PDB file of C-alpha atoms in Angstrom:
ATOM      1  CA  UNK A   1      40.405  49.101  41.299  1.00 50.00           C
ATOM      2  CA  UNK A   2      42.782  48.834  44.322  1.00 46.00           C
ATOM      3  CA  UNK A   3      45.341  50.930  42.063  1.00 47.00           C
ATOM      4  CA  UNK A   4      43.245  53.522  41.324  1.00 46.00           C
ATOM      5  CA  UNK A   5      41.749  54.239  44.705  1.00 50.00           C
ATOM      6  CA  UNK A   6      46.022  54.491  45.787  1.00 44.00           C
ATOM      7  CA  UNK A   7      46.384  56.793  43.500  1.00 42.00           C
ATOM      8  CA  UNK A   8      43.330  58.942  45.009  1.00 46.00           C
ATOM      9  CA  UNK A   9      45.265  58.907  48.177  1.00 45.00           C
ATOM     10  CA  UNK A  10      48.083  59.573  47.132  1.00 39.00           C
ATOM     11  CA  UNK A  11      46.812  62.571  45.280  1.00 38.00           C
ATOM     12  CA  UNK A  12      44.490  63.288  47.868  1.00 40.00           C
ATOM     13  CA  UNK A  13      47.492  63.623  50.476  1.00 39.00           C
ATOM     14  CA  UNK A  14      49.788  65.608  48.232  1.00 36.00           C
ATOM     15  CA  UNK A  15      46.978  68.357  47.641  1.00 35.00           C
ATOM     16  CA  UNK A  16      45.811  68.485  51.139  1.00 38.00           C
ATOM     17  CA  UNK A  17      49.879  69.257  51.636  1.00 37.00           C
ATOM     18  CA  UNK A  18      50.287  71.948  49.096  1.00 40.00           C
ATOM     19  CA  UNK A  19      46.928  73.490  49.864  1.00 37.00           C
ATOM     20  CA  UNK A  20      48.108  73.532  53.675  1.00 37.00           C
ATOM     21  CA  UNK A  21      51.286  75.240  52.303  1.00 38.00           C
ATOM     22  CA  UNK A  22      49.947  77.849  50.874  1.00 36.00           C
ATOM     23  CA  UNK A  23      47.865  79.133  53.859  1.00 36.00           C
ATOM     24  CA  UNK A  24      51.065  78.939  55.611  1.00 37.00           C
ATOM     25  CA  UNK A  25      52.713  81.232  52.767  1.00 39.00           C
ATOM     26  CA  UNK A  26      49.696  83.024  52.851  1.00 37.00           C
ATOM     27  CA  UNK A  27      49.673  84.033  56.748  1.00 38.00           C
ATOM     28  CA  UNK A  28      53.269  83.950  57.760  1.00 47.00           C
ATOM     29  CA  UNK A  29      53.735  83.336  61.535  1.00 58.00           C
ATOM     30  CA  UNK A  30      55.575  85.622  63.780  1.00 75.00           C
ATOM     31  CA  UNK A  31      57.856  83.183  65.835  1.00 88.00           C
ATOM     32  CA  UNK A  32      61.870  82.837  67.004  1.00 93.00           C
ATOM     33  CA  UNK A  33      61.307  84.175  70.362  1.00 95.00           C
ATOM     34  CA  UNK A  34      65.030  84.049  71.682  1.00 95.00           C
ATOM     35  CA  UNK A  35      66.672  83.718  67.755  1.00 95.00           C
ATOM     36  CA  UNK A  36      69.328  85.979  66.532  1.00 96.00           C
ATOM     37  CA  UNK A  37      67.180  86.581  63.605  1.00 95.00           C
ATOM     38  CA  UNK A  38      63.334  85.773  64.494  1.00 95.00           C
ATOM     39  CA  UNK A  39      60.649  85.494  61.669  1.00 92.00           C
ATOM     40  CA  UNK A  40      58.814  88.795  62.900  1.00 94.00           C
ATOM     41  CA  UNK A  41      59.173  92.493  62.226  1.00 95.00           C
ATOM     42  CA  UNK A  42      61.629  94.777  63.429  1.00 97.00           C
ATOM     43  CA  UNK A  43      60.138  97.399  64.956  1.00 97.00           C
ATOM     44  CA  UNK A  44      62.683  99.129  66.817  1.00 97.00           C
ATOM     45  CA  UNK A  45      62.477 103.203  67.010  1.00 97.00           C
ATOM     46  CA  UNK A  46      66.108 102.990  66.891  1.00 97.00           C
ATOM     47  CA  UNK A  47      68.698 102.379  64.111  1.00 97.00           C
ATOM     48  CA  UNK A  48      71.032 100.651  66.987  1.00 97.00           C
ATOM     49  CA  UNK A  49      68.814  98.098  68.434  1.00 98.00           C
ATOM     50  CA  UNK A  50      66.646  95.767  66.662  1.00 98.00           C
ATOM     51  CA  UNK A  51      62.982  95.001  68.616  1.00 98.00           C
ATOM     52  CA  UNK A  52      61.015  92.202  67.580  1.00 97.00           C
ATOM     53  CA  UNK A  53      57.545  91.448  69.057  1.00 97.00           C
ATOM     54  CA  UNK A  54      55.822  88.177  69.465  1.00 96.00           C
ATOM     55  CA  UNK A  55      52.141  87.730  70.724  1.00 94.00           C
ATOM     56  CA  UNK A  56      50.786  84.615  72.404  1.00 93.00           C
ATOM     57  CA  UNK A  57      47.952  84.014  74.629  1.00 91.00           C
ATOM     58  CA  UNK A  58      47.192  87.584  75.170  1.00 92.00           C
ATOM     59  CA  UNK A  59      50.809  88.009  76.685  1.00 95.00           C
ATOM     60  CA  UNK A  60      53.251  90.244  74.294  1.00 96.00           C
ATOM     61  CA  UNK A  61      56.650  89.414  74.513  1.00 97.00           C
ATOM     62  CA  UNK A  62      59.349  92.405  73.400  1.00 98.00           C
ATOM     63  CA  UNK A  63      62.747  91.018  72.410  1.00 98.00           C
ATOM     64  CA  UNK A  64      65.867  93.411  71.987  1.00 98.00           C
ATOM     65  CA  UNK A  65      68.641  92.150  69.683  1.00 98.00           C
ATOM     66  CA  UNK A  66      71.850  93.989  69.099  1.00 97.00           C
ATOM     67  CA  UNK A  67      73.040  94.911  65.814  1.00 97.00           C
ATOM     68  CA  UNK A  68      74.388  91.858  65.193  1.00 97.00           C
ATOM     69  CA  UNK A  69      72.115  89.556  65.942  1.00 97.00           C
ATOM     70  CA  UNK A  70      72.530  88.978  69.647  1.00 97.00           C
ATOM     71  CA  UNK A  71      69.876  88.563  72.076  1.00 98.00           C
ATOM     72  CA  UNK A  72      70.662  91.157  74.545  1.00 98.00           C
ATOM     73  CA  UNK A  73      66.788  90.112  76.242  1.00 98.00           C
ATOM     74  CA  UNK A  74      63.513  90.242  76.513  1.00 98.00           C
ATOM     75  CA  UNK A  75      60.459  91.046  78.935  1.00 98.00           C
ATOM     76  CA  UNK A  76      56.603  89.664  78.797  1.00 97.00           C
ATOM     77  CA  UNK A  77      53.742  92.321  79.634  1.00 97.00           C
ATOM     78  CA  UNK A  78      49.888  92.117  79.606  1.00 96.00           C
ATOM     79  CA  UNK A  79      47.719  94.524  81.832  1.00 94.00           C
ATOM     80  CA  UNK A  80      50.593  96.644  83.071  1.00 95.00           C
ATOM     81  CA  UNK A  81      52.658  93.692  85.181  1.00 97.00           C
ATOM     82  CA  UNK A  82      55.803  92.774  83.271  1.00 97.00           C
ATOM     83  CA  UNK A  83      58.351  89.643  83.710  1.00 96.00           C
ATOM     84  CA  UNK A  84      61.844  89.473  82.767  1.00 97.00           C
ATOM     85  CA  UNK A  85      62.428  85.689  80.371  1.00 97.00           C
ATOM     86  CA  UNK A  86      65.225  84.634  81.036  1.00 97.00           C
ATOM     87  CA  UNK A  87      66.600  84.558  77.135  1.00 97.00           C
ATOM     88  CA  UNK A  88      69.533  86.916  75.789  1.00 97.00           C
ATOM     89  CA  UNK A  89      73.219  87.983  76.693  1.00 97.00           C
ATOM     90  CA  UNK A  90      72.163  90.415  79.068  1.00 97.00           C
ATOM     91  CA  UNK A  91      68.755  89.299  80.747  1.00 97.00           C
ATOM     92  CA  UNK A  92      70.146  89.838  84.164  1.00 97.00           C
ATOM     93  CA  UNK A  93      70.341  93.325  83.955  1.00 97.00           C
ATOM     94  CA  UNK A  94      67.006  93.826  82.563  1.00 98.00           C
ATOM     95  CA  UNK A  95      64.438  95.602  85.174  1.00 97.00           C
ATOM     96  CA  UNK A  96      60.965  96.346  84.818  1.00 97.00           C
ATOM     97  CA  UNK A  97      58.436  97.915  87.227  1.00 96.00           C
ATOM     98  CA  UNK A  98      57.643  94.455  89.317  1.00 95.00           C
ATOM     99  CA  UNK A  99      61.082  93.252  88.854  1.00 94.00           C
ATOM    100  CA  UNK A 100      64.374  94.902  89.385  1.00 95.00           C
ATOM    101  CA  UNK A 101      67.602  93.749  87.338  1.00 95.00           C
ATOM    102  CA  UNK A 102      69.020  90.346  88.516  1.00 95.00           C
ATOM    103  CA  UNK A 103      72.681  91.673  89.129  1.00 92.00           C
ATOM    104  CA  UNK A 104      73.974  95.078  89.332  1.00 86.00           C
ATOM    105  CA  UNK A 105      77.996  96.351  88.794  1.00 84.00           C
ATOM    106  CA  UNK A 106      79.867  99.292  89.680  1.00 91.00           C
ATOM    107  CA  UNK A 107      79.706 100.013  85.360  1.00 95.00           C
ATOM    108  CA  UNK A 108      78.760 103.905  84.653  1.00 96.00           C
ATOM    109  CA  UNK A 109      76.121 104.564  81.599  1.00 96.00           C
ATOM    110  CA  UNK A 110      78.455 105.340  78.663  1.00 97.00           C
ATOM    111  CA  UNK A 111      75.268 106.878  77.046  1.00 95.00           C
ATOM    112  CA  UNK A 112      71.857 108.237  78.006  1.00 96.00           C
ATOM    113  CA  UNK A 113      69.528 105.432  77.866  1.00 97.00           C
ATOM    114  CA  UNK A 114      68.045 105.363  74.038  1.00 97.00           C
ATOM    115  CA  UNK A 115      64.527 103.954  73.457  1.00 98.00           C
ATOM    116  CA  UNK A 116      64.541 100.952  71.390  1.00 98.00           C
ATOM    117  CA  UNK A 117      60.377 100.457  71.788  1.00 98.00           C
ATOM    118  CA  UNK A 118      57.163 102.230  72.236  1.00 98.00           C
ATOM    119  CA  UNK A 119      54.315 101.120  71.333  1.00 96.00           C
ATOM    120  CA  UNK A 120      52.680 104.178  73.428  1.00 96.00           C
ATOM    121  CA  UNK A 121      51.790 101.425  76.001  1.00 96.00           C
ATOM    122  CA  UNK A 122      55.253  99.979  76.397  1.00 97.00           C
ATOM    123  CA  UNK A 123      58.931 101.765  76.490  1.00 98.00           C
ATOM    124  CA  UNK A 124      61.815  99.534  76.458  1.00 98.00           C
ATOM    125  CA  UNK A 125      64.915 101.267  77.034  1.00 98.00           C
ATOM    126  CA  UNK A 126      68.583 100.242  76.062  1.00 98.00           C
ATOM    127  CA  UNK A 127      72.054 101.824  77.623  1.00 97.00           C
ATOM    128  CA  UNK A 128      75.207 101.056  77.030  1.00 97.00           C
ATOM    129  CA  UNK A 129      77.601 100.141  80.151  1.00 97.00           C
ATOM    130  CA  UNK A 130      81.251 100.923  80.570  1.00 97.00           C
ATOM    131  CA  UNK A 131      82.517  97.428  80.963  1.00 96.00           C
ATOM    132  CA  UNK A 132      80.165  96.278  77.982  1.00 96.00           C
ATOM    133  CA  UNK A 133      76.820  95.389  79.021  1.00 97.00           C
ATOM    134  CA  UNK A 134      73.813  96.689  78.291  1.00 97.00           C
ATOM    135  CA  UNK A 135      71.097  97.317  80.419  1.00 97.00           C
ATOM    136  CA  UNK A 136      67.864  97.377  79.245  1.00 98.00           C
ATOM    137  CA  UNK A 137      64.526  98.499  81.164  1.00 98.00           C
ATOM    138  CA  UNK A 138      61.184  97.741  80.342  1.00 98.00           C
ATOM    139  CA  UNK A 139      57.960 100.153  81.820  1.00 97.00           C
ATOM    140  CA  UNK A 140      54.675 101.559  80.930  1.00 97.00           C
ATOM    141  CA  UNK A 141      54.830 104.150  78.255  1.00 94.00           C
ATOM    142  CA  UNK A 142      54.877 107.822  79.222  1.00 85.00           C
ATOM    143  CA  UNK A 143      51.856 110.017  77.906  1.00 56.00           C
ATOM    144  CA  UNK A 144      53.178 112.590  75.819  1.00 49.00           C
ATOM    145  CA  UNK A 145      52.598 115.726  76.419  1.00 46.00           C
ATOM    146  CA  UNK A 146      55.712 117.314  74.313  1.00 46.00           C
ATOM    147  CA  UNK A 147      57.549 117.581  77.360  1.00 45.00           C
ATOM    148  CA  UNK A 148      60.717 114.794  75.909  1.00 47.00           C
ATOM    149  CA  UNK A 149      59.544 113.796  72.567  1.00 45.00           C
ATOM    150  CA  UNK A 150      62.576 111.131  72.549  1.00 49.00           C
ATOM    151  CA  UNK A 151      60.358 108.969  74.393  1.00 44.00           C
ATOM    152  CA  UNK A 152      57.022 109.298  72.445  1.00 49.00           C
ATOM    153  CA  UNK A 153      58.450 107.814  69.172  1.00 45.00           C
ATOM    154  CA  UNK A 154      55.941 105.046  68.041  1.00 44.00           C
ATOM    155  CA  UNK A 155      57.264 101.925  67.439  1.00 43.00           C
ATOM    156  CA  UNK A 156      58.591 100.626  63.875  1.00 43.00           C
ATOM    157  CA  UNK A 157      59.578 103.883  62.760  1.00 39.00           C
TER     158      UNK A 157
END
């Protein structure tokens, strides 16, 4: 009796594991804040950048990568306040409305800033420095009105 009752549990405890995997296949997480290569979408509006957004707590969080991979940073909003995190290569020269970058250098813009997000509530901007860098700027999305349809793209196109 005692061996059939382990067996129950045993069989029991291996269902309850493959039934809890295949939720988890089923609804797959967005996570990796701060990874080179997060489980989430891209959804960057440019073919340079790659954008990845993660959602917790009613707080989004916008992560640029490079490229390659690299973390170049990464901003929280809700409501219209924004907060640099202090994750990626370049997270001291990201600025947003409440917060102004960390550092600053005598580099010129090599480019005109390109947008890398907009989620027509959010623009996150990326430009390329002479000595580099790249400083990226995080603000409330411009209505559109036609007037510079380079910053009305929607995000993930």
């Amino acid at each position: 009796m005692l061996h059939i009752r382990s067996r129950r549990a045993v069989f029991t405890a291996l269902l309850t594991i493959g039934l809890s995997g295949v939720v988890n296949a089923a609804t797959p997480p967005s996570t990796g804040l701060g990874q080179a290569w997060p489980n989430a979408t891209d959804v960057s509006t440019s073919p340079n950048y790659h954008a990845y957004v993660f959602v917790l707590g009613g707080i989004q969080y916008i992560q640029i990568n490079d490229l390659n991979g690299n973390v170049l940073g990464s901003v929280g909003t809700t409501g219209g306040q924004f907060i640099t995190l202090p994750i990626g290569k370049f997270a001291q020269l990201v600025s947003t409305p409440q917060q102004p970058a960390a550092t600053t250098s005598n580099a010129a813009p090599t480019t005109s800033p390109t947008t890398v997000y907009n989620d027509g509530t959010t623009t996150v901007t990326a430009t390329p420095m002479s000595d580099g860098t790249t400083q990226l700027s995080a603000q409330l999305a411009a209505t559109c009105n036609g007037a510079d349809p380079a910053g009305c793209g929607t995000h993930g196109s």
